[in-house]
Coordinates of C-alpha atoms in Angstrom, one line a residue:
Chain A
X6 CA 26.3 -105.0 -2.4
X7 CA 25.5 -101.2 -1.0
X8 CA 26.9 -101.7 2.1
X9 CA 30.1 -101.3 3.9
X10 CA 32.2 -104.5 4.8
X11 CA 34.7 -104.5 7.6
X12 CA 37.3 -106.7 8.4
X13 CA 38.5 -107.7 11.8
X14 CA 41.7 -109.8 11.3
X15 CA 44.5 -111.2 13.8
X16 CA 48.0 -110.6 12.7
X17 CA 49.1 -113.3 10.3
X18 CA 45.4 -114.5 9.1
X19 CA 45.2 -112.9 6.0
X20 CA 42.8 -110.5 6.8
X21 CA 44.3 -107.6 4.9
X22 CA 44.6 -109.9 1.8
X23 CA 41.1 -111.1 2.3
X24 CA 39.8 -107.5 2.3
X25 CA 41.9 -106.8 -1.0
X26 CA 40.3 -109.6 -2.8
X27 CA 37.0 -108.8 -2.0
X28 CA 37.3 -105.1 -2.6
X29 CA 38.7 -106.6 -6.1
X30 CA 35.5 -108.7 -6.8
X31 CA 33.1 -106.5 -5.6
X32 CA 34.7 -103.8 -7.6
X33 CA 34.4 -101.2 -4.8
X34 CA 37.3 -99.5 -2.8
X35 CA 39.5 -100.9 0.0
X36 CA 40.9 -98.7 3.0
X37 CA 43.7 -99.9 5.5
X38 CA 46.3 -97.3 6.2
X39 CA 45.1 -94.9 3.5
X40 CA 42.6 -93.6 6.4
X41 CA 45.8 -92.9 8.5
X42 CA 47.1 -89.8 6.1
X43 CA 43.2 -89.1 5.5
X44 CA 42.9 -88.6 9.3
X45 CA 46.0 -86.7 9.7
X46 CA 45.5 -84.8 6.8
X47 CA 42.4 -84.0 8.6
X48 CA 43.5 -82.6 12.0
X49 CA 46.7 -81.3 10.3
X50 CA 49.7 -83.3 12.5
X51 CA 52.2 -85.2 11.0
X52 CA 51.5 -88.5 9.6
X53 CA 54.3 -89.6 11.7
X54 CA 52.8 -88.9 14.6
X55 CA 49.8 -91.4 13.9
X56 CA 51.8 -93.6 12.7
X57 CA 52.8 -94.7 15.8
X58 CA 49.6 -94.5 17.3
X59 CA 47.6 -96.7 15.0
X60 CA 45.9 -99.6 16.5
X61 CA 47.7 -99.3 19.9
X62 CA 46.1 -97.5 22.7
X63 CA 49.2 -94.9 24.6
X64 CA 48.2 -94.2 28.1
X65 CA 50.4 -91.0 28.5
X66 CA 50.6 -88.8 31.9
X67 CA 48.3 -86.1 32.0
X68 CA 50.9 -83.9 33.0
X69 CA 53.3 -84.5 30.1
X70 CA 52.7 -81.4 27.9
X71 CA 54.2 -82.3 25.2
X72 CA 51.8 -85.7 24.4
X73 CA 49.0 -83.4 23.7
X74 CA 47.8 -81.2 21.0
X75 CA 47.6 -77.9 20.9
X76 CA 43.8 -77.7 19.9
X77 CA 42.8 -79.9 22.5
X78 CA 45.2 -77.7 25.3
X79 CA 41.7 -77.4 27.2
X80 CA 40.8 -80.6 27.7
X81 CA 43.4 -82.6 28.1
X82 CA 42.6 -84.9 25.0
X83 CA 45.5 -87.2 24.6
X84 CA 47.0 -87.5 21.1
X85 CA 45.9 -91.3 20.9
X86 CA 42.1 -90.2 21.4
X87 CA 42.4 -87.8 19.0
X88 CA 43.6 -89.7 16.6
X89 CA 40.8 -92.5 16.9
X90 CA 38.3 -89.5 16.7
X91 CA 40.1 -87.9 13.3
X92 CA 40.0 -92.1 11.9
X93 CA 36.3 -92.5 12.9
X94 CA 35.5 -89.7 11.2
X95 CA 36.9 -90.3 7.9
X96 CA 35.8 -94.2 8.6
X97 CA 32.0 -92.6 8.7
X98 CA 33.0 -90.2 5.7
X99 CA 33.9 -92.9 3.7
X100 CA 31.1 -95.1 4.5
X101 CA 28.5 -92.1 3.5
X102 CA 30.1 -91.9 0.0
X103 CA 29.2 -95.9 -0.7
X104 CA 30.4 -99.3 -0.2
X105 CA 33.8 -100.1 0.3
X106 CA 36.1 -102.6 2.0
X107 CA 37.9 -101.3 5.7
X108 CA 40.2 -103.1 7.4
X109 CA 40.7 -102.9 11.0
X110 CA 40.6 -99.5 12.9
X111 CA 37.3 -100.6 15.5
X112 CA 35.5 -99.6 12.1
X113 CA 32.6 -102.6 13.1
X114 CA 31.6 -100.5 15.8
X115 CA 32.3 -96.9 14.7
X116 CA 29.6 -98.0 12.0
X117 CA 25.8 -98.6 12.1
X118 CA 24.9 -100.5 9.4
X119 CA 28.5 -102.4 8.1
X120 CA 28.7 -106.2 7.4
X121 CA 31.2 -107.0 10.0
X122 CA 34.3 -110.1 9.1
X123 CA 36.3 -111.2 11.6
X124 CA 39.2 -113.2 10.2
X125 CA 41.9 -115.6 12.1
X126 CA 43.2 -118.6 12.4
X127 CA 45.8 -121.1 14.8
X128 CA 49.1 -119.6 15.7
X129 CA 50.8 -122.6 13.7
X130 CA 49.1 -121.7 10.7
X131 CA 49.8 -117.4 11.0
X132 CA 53.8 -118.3 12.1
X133 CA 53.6 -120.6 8.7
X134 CA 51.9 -117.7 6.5
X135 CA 54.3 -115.3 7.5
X136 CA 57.4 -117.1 7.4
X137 CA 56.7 -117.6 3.5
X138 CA 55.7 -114.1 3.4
X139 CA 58.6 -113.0 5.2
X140 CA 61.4 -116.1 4.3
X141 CA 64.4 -116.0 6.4
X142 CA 62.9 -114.7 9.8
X143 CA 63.1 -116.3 13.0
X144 CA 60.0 -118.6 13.8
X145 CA 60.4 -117.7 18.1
X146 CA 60.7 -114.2 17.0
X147 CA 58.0 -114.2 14.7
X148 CA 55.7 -115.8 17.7
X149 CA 56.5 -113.3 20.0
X150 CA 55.4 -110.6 17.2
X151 CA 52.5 -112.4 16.7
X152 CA 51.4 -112.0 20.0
X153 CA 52.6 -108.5 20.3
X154 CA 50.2 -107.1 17.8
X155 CA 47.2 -109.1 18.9
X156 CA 47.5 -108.2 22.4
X157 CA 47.6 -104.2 20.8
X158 CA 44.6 -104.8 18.8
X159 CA 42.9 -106.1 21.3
X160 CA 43.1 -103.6 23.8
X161 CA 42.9 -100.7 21.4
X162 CA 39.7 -102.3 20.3
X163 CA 38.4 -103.4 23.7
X164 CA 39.7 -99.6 24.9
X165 CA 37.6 -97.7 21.8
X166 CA 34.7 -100.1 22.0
X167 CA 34.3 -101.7 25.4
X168 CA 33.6 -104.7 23.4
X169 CA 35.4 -108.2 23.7
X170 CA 37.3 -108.6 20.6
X171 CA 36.9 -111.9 19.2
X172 CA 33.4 -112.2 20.3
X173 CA 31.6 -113.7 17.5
X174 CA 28.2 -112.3 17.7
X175 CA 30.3 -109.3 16.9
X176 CA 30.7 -110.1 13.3
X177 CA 28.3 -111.0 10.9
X178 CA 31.1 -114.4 9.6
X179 CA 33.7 -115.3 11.6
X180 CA 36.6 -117.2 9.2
X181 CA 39.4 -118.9 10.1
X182 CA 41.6 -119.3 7.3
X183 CA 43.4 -122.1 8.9
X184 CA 41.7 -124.8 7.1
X185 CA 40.9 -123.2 3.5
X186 CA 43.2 -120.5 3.2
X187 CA 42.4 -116.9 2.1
X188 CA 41.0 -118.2 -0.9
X189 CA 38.2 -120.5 0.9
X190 CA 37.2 -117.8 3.0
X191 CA 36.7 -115.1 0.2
X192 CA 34.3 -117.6 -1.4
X193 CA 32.4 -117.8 1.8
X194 CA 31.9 -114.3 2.3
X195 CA 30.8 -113.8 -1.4
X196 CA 28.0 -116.9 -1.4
X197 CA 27.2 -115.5 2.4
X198 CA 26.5 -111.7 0.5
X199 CA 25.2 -113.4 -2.7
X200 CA 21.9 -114.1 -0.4
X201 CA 21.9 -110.5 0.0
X202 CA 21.6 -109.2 -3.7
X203 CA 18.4 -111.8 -4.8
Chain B
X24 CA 33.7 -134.1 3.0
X25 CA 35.3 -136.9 5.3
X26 CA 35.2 -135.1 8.4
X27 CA 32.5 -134.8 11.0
X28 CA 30.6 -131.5 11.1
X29 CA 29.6 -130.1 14.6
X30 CA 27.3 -127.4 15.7
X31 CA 27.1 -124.9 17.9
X32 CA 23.8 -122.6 18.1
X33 CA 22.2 -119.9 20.0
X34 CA 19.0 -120.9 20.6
X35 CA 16.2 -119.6 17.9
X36 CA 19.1 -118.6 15.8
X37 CA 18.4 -121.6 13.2
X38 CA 21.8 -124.2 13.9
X39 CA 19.5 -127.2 14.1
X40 CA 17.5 -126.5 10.6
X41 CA 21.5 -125.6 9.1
X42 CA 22.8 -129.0 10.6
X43 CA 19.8 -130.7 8.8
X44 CA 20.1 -128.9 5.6
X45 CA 24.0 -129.5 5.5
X46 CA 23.4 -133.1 6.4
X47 CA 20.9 -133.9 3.5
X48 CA 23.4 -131.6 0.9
X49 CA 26.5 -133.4 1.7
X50 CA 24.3 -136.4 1.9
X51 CA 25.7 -137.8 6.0
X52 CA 24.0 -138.5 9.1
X53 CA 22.3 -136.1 11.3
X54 CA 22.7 -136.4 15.2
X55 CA 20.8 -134.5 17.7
X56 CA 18.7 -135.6 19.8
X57 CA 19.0 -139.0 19.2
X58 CA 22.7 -139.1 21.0
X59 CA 20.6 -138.8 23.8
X60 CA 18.3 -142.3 23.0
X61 CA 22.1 -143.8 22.4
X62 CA 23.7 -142.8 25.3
X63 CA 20.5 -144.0 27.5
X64 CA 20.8 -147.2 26.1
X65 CA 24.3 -147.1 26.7
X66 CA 24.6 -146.9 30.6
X67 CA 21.2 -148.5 30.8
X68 CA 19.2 -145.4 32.2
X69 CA 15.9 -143.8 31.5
X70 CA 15.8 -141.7 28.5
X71 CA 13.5 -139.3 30.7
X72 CA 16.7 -138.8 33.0
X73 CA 18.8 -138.2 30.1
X74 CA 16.3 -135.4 28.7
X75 CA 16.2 -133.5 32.1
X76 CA 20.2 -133.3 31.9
X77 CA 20.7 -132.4 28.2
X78 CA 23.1 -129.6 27.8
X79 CA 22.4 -127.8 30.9
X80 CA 24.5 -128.8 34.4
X81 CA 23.1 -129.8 37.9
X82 CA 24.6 -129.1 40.6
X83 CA 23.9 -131.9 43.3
X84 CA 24.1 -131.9 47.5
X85 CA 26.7 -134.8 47.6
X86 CA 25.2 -136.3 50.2
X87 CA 21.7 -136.8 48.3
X88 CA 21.9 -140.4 47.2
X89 CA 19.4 -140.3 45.0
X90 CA 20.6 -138.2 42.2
X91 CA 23.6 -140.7 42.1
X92 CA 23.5 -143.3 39.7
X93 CA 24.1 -146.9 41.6
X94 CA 26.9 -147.5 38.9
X95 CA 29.3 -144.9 40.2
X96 CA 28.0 -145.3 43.8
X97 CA 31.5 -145.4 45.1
X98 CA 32.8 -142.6 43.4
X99 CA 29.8 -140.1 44.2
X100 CA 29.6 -139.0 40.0
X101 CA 26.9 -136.8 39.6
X102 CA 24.5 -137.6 36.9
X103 CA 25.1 -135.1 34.5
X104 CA 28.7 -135.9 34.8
X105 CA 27.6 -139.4 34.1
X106 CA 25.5 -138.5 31.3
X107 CA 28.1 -136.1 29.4
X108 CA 30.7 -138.9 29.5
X109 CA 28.0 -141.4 27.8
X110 CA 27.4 -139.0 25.6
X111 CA 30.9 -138.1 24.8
X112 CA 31.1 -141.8 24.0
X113 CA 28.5 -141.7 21.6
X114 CA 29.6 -138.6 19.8
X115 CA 33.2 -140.2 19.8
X116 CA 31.7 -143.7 18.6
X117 CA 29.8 -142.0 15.7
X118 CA 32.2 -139.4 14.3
X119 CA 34.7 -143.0 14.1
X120 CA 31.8 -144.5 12.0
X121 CA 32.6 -142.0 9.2
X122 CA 31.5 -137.9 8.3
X123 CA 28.3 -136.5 10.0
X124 CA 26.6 -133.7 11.5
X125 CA 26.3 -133.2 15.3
X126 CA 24.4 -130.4 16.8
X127 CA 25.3 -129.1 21.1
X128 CA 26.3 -131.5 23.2
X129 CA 30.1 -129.9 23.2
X130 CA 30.9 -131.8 20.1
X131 CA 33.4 -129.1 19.0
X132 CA 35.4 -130.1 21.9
X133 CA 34.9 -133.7 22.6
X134 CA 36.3 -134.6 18.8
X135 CA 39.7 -134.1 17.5
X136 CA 39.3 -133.6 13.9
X137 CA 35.9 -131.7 13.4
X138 CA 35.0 -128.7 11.6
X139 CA 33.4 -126.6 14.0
X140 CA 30.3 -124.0 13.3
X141 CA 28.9 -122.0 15.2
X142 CA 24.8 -120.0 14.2
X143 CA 23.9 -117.0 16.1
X144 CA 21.7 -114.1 15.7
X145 CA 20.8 -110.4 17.6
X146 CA 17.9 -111.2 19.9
X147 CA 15.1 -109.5 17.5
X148 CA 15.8 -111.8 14.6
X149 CA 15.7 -115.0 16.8
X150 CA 12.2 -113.8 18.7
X151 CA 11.6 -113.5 15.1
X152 CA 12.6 -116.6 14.3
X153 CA 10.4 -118.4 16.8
X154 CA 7.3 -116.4 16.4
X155 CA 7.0 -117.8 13.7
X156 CA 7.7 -121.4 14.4
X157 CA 5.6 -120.9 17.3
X158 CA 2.7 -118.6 16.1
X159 CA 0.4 -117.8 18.9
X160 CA 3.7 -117.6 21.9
X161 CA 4.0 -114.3 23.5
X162 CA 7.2 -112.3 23.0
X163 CA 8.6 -111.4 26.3
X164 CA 8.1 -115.0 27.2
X165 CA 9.9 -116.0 24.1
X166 CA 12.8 -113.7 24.9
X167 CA 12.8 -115.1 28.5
X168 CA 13.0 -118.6 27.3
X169 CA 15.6 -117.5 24.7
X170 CA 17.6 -115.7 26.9
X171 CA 17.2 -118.7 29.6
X172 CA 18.5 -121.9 27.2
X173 CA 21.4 -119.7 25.9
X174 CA 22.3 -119.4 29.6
X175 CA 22.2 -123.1 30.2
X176 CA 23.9 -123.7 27.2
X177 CA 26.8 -121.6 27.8
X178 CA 26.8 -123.2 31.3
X179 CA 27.0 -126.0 30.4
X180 CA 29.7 -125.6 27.7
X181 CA 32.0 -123.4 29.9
X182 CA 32.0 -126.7 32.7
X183 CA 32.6 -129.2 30.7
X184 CA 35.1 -127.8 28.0
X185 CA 36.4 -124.6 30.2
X186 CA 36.5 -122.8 27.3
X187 CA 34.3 -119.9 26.0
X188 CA 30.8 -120.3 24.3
X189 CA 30.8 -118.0 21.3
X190 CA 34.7 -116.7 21.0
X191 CA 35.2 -117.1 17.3
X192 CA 38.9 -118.7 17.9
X193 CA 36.9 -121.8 18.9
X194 CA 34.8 -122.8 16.0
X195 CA 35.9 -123.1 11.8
X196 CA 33.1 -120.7 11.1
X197 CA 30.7 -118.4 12.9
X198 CA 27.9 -117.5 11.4
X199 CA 25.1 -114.6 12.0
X200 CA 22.0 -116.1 10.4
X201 CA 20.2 -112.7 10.9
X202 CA 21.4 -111.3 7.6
X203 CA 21.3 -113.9 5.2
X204 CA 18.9 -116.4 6.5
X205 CA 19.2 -120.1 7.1
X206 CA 20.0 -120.8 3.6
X207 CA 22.7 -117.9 3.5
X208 CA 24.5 -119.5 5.9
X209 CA 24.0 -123.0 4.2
X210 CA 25.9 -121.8 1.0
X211 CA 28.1 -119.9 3.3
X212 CA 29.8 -123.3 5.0
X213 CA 28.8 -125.0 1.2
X214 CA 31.9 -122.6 -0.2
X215 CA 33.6 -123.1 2.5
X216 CA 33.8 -126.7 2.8
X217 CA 34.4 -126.9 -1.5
X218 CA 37.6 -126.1 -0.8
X219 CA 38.2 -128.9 1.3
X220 CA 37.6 -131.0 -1.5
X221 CA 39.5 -129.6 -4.6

């Protein structure tokens, strides 16, 4: 494996653990919200700042001063732009230093050559996963969250991109862990790369 | 493996040579073309009529009698209305028979309780593909002919099922056959599916 594998995931499919476990086998890094303080550490604002940013798209008014940075006073870049510009940057950095797992971030399309997951799975099965990793919460609530986040990732990716998320000639494998679990789907993708290697 | 298999394939991007494969590894039944002999015999029609509506839709005048079948006279049921319900009928009849692979034909969406793949590949590796099964063809043609069976395809999915041809949230496991080949694939849904069973 020399290449760099991204994961696409929908909130509550496991993606993030997917991409762990592989990073794990393939013995090669994983990046998720690491590239966050890399990219602010980058353009030198507050990690804060893109923290609320990150995989949601902010449509500010261009007359509001105080949404935009200083460097970009000129052009009127708004801080969420900058933000995927300082990400995509350390996204191709990372990928020029060798293989390694990245999750979410657009980072299919910010990249040439990637191997491109896409991970999900049916809102029954996501409201299950997190209600055992988060016991006690409200299953209506947890719905509504659910949705919340996919409906961000999909416009922040459909925004960055101008491609339909979801799509699956998209992605190289397209998993849903529904039916085998996290587990099933890791040994996918490995015997799908293992044709790779011979 | 006691469920039914169905697949769903761009066209030159290798689903019908998986769907055999599969079918001789997990040692069941392979349906293709032949729902289309079973359904003829079915409502008692031509086989040659059945092959002219295969997965693509035709949009009759109503008032031209003869594209109606005498059968459904009263009701004015277009043909390749007539023919997707025998066919649904089929694919129903066989996946109650016991675990098999179907290719097209909307099988995803006609059965309950099927695992659902879906083969695609970029448009170079399919001309590809199909150069080589058909040595001698020329390649514009070939991406014209690609290009116009994916269109009936997806036609004639979107009418029947209204849902979307290709959105990953449809289908178990979607697979770019570019990469890793036919066979990449196969072990691909192999590892999948062996979780089913353990």
């Amino acid at each position: 494996m020399d290449k760099v594998i991204t994961v696409s995931r929908e909130f509550g499919s496991g993606g993030r653990e997917l991409g762990v476990k592989l990073a794990e086998k393939l013995d090669i890094p994983f990046y998720d919200k690491e590239l966050i303080s890399m990219a602010a550490d980058d353009i030198n604002i507050a990690e804060e700042a893109f923290q609320n940013y990150d995989e949601h798209i902010v449509i500010h008014d261009p007359l509001d001063r105080q949404y935009y940075h200083a460097f970009s006073d000129i052009y009127k870049v708004p801080m969420s732009d900058q933000i995927f510009v300082a990400q995509s940057n350390v996204i191709r950095r990372l990928a020029a230093h060798g293989p390694c797992v990245i999750v979410g971030r657009c980072a299919d399309m910010i990249l040439d050559d990637s191997i491109n997951l896409f991970i999900y799975s049916k809102m029954r099965d996501r409201i299950k996963r997190m209600l055992i990793l988060e016991p006690g919460s409200d299953e209506k609530e947890m719905e509504r969250r659910i949705r919340e986040v996919d409906r961000k990732r999909k416009e922040y990716y459909q925004y960055y991109t101008g491609n339909t998320w979801g799509r699956a000639q998209n992605y190289h494998l397209c998993l849903d862990s529904g039916l085998t679990g996290v587990d099933g789907c890791l040994r996918a993708v490995l015997a799908y790369l293992g044709e790779l290697s011979e």
